[in-house]
mmCIF file with all atom_site columns, C-alpha atoms in Angstrom:
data_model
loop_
_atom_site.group_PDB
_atom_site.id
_atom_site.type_symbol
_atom_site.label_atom_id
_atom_site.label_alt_id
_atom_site.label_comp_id
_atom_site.label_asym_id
_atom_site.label_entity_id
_atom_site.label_seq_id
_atom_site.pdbx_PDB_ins_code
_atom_site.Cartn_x
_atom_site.Cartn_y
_atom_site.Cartn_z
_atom_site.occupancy
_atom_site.B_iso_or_equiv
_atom_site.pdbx_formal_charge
_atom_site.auth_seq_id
_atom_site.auth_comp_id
_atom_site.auth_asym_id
_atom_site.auth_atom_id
_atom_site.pdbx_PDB_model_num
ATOM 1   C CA . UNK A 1 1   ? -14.110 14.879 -17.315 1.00 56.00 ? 1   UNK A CA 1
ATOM 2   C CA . UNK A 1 2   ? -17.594 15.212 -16.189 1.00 65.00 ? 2   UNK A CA 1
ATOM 3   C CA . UNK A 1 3   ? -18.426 17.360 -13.411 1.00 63.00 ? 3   UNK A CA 1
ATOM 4   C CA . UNK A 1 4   ? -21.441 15.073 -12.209 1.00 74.00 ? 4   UNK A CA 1
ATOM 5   C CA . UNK A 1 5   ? -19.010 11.989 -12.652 1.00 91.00 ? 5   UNK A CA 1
ATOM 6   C CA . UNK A 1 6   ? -16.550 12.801 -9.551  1.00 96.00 ? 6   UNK A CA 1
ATOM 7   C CA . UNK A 1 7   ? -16.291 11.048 -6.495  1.00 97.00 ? 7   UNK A CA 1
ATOM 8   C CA . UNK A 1 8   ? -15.235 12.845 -3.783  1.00 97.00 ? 8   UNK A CA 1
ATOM 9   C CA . UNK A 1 9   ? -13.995 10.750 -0.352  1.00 97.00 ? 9   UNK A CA 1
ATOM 10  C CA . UNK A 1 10  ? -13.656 11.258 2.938   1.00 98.00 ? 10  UNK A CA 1
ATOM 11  C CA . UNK A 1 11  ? -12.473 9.000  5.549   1.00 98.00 ? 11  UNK A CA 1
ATOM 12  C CA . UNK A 1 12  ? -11.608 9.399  9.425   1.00 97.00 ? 12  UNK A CA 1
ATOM 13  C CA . UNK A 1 13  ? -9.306  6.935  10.134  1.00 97.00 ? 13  UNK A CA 1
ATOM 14  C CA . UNK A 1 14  ? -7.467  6.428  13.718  1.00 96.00 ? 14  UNK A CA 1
ATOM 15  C CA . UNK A 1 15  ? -3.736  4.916  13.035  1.00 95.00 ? 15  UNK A CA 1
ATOM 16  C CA . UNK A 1 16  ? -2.277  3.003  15.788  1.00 92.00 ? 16  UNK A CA 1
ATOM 17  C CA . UNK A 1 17  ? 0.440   5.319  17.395  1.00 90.00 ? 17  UNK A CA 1
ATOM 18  C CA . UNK A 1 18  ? 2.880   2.245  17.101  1.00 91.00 ? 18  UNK A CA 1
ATOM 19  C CA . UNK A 1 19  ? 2.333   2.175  13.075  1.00 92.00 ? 19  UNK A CA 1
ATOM 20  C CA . UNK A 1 20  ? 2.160   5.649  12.686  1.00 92.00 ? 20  UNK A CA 1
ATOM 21  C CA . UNK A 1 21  ? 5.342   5.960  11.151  1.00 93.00 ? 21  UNK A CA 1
ATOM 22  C CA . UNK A 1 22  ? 4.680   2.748  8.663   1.00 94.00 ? 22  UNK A CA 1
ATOM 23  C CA . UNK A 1 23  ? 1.363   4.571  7.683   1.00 95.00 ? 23  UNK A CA 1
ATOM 24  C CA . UNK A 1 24  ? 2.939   8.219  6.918   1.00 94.00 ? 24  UNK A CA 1
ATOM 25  C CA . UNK A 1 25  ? 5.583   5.708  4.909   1.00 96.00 ? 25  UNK A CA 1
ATOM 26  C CA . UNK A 1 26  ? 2.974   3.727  3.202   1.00 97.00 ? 26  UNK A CA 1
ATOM 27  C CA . UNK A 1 27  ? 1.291   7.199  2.411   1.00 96.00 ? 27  UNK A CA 1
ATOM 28  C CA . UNK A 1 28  ? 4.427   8.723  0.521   1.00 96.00 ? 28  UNK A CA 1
ATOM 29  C CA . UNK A 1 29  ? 4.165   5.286  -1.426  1.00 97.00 ? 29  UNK A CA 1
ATOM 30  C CA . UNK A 1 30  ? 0.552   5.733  -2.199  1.00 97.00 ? 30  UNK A CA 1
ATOM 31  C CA . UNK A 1 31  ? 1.109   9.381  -2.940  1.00 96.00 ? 31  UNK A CA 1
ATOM 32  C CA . UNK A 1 32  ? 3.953   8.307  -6.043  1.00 97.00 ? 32  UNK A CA 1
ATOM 33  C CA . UNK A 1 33  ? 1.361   5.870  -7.341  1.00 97.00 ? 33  UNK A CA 1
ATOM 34  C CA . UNK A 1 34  ? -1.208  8.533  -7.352  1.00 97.00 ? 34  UNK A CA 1
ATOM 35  C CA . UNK A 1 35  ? 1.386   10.691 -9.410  1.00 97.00 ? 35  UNK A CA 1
ATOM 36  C CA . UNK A 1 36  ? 1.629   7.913  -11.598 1.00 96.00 ? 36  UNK A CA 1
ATOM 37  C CA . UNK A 1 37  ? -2.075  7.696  -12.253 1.00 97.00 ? 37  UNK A CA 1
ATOM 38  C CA . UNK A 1 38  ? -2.178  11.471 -13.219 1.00 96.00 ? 38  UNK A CA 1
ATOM 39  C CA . UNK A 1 39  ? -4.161  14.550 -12.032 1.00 95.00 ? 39  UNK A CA 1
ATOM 40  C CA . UNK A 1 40  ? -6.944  13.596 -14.674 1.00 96.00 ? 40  UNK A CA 1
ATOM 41  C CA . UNK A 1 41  ? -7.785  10.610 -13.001 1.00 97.00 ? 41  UNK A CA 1
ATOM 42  C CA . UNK A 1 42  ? -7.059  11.238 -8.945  1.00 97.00 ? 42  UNK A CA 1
ATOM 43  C CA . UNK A 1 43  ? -7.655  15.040 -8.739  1.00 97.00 ? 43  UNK A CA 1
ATOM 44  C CA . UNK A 1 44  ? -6.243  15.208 -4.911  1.00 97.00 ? 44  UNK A CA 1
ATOM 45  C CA . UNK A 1 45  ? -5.267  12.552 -2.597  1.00 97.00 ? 45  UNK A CA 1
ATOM 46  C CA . UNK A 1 46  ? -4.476  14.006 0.656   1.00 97.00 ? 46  UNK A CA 1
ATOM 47  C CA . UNK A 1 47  ? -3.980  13.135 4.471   1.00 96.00 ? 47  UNK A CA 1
ATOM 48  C CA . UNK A 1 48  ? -4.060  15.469 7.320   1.00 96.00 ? 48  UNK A CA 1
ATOM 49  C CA . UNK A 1 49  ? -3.448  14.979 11.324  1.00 93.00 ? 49  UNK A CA 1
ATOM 50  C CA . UNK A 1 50  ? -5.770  16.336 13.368  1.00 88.00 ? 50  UNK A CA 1
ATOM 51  C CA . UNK A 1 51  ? -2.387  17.448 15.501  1.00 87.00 ? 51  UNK A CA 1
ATOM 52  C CA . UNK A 1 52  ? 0.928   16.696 14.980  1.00 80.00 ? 52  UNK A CA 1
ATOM 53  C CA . UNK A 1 53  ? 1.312   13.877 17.391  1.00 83.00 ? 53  UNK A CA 1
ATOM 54  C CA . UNK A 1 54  ? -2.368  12.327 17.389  1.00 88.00 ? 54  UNK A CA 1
ATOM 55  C CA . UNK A 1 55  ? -3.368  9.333  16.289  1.00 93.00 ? 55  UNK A CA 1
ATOM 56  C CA . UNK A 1 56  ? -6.387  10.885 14.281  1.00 95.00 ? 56  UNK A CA 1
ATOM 57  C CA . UNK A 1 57  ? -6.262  11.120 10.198  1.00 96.00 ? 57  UNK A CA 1
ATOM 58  C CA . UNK A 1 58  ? -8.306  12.818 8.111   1.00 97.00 ? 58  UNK A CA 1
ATOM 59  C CA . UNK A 1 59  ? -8.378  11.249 4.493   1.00 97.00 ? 59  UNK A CA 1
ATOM 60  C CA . UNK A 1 60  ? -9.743  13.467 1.472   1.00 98.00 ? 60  UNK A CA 1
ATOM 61  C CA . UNK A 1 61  ? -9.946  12.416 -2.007  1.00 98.00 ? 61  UNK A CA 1
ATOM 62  C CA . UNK A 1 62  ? -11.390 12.974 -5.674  1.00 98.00 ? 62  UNK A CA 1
ATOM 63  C CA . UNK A 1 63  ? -11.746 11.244 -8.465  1.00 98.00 ? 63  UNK A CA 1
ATOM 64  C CA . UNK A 1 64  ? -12.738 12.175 -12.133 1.00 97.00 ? 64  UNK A CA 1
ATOM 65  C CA . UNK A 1 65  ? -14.952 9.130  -11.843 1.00 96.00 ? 65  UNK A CA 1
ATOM 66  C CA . UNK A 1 66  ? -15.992 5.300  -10.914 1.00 97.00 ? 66  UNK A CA 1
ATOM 67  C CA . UNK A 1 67  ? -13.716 3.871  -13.130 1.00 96.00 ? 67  UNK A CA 1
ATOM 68  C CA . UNK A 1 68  ? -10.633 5.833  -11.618 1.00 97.00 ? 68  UNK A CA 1
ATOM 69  C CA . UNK A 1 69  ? -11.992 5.197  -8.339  1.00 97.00 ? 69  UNK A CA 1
ATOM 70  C CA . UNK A 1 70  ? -11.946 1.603  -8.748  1.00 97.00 ? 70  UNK A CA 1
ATOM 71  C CA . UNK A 1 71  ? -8.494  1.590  -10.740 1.00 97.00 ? 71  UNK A CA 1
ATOM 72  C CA . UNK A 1 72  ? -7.458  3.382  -7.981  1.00 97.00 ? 72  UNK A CA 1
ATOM 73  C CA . UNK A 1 73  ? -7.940  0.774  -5.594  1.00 97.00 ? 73  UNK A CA 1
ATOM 74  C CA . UNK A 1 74  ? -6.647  -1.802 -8.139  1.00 97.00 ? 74  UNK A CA 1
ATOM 75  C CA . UNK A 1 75  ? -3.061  -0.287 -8.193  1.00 97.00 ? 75  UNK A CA 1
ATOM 76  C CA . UNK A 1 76  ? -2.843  0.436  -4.176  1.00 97.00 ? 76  UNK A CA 1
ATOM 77  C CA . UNK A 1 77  ? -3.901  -2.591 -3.219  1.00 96.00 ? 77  UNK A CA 1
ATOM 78  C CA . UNK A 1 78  ? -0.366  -4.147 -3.059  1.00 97.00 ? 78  UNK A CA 1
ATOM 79  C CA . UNK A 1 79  ? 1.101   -1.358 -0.853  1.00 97.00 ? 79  UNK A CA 1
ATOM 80  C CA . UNK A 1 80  ? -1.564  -1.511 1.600   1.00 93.00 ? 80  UNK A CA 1
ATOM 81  C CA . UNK A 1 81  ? -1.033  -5.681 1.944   1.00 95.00 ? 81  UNK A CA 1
ATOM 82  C CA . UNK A 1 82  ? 2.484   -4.909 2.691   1.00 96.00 ? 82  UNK A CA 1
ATOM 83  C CA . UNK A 1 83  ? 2.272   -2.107 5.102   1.00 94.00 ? 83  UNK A CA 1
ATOM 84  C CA . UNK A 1 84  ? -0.776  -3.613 7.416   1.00 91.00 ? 84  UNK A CA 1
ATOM 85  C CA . UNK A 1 85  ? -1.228  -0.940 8.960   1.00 93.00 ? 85  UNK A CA 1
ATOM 86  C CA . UNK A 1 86  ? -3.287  -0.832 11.909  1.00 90.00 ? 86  UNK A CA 1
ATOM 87  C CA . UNK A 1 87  ? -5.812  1.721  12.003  1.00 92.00 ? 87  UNK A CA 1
ATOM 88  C CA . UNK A 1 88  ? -9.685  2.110  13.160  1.00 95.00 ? 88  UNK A CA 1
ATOM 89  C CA . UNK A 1 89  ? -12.162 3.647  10.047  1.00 96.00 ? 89  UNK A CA 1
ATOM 90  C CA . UNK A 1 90  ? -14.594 5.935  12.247  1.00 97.00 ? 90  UNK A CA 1
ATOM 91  C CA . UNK A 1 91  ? -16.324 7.286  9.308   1.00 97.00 ? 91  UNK A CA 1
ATOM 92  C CA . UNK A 1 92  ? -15.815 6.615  5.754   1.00 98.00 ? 92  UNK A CA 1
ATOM 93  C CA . UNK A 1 93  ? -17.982 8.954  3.329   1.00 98.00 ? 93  UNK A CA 1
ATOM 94  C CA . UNK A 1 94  ? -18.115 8.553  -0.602  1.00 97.00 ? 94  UNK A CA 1
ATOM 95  C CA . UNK A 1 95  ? -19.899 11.638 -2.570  1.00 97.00 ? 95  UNK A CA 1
ATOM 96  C CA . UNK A 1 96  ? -20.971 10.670 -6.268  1.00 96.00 ? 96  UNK A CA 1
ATOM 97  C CA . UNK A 1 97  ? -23.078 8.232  -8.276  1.00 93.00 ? 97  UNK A CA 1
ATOM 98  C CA . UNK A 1 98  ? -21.741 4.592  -8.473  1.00 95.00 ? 98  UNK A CA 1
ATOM 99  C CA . UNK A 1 99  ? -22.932 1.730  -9.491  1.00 95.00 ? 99  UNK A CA 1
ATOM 100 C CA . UNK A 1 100 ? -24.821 -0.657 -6.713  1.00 96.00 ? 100 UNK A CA 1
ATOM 101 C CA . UNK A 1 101 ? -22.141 -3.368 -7.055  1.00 96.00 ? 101 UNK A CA 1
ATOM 102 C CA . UNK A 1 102 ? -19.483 -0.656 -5.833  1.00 96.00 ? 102 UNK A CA 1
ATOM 103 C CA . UNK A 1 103 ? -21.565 0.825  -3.595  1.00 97.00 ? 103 UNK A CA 1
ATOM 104 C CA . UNK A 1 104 ? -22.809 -2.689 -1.892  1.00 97.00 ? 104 UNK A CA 1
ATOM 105 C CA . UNK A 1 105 ? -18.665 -3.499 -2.032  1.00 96.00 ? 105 UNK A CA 1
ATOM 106 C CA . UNK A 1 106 ? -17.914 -0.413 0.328   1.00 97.00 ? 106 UNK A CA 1
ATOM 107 C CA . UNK A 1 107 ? -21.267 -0.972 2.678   1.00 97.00 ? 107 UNK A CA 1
ATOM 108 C CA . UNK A 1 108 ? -19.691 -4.770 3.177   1.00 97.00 ? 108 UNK A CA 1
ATOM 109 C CA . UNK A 1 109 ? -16.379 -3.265 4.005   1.00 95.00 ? 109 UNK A CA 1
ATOM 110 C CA . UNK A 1 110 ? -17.469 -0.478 6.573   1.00 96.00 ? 110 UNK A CA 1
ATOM 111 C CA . UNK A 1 111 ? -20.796 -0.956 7.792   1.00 97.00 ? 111 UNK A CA 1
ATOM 112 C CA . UNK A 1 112 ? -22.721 1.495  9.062   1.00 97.00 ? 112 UNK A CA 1
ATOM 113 C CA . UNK A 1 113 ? -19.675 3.729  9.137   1.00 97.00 ? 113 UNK A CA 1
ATOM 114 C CA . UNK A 1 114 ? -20.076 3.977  5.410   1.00 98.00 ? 114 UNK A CA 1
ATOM 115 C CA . UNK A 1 115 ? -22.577 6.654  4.441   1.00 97.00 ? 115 UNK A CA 1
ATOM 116 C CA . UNK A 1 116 ? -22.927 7.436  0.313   1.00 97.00 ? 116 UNK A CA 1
ATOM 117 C CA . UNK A 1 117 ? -23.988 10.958 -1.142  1.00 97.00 ? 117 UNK A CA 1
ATOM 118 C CA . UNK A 1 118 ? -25.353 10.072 -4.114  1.00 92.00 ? 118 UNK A CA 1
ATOM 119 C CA . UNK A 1 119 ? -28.192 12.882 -5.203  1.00 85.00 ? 119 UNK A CA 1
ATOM 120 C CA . UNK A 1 120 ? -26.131 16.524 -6.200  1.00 81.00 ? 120 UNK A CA 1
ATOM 121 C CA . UNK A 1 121 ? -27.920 19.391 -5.842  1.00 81.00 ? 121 UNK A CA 1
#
């Protein structure tokens, strides 16, 4: 693995308070397929509450690279069409070189609450 090849993400998310059970469910769910995957392709996967009882989410995540990234995404795609979990992305940041046909993917999804971090100092 390639230092200059991870992804990092970062996402602020708001869950409706009414799904906020189905999302920490759908999470634990996501979590066992990230085990699956292994730690040499999804190097954390982690969501935090901005308070115990809010409806705010902070989403952080790495990647070893693109293709993990996108497998990623491949493999969670089923639990997140069964959950539906209603929740508002605020801001939705992706560190990391990717190719333009991922990157124009995410600006299509989000908007201009997508911002990429592409040049690594």
């Amino acid at each position: 693995m390639e230092a200059n090849k991870i992804l990092r993400l970062t996402a602020k998310v708001k869950v409706d308070q009414a799904d906020r059970p189905r999302f920490i469910q759908m999470t634990g769910e996501l979590k066992a397929i990230v085990a699956e995957e292994g730690p040499t392709q999804v190097l954390s996967y982690d969501c935090y509450f901005k308070e115990p009882h809010t409806r705010e989410c902070l989403i952080t995540e790495a990647y070893a690279d693109e293709a993990a990234l996108l497998l990623h995404l491949k493999l969670i795609a089923p639990v997140s069409a069964k959950y539906q979990v209603a929740m508002e992305v605020i801001r939705f940041e992706l560190c990391g070189e990717l190719a333009e046909a991922t990157l124009t993917s995410f600006r299509d999804a989000y908007g201009d609450r997508f911002e990429h971090y592409g040049f690594m100092v």
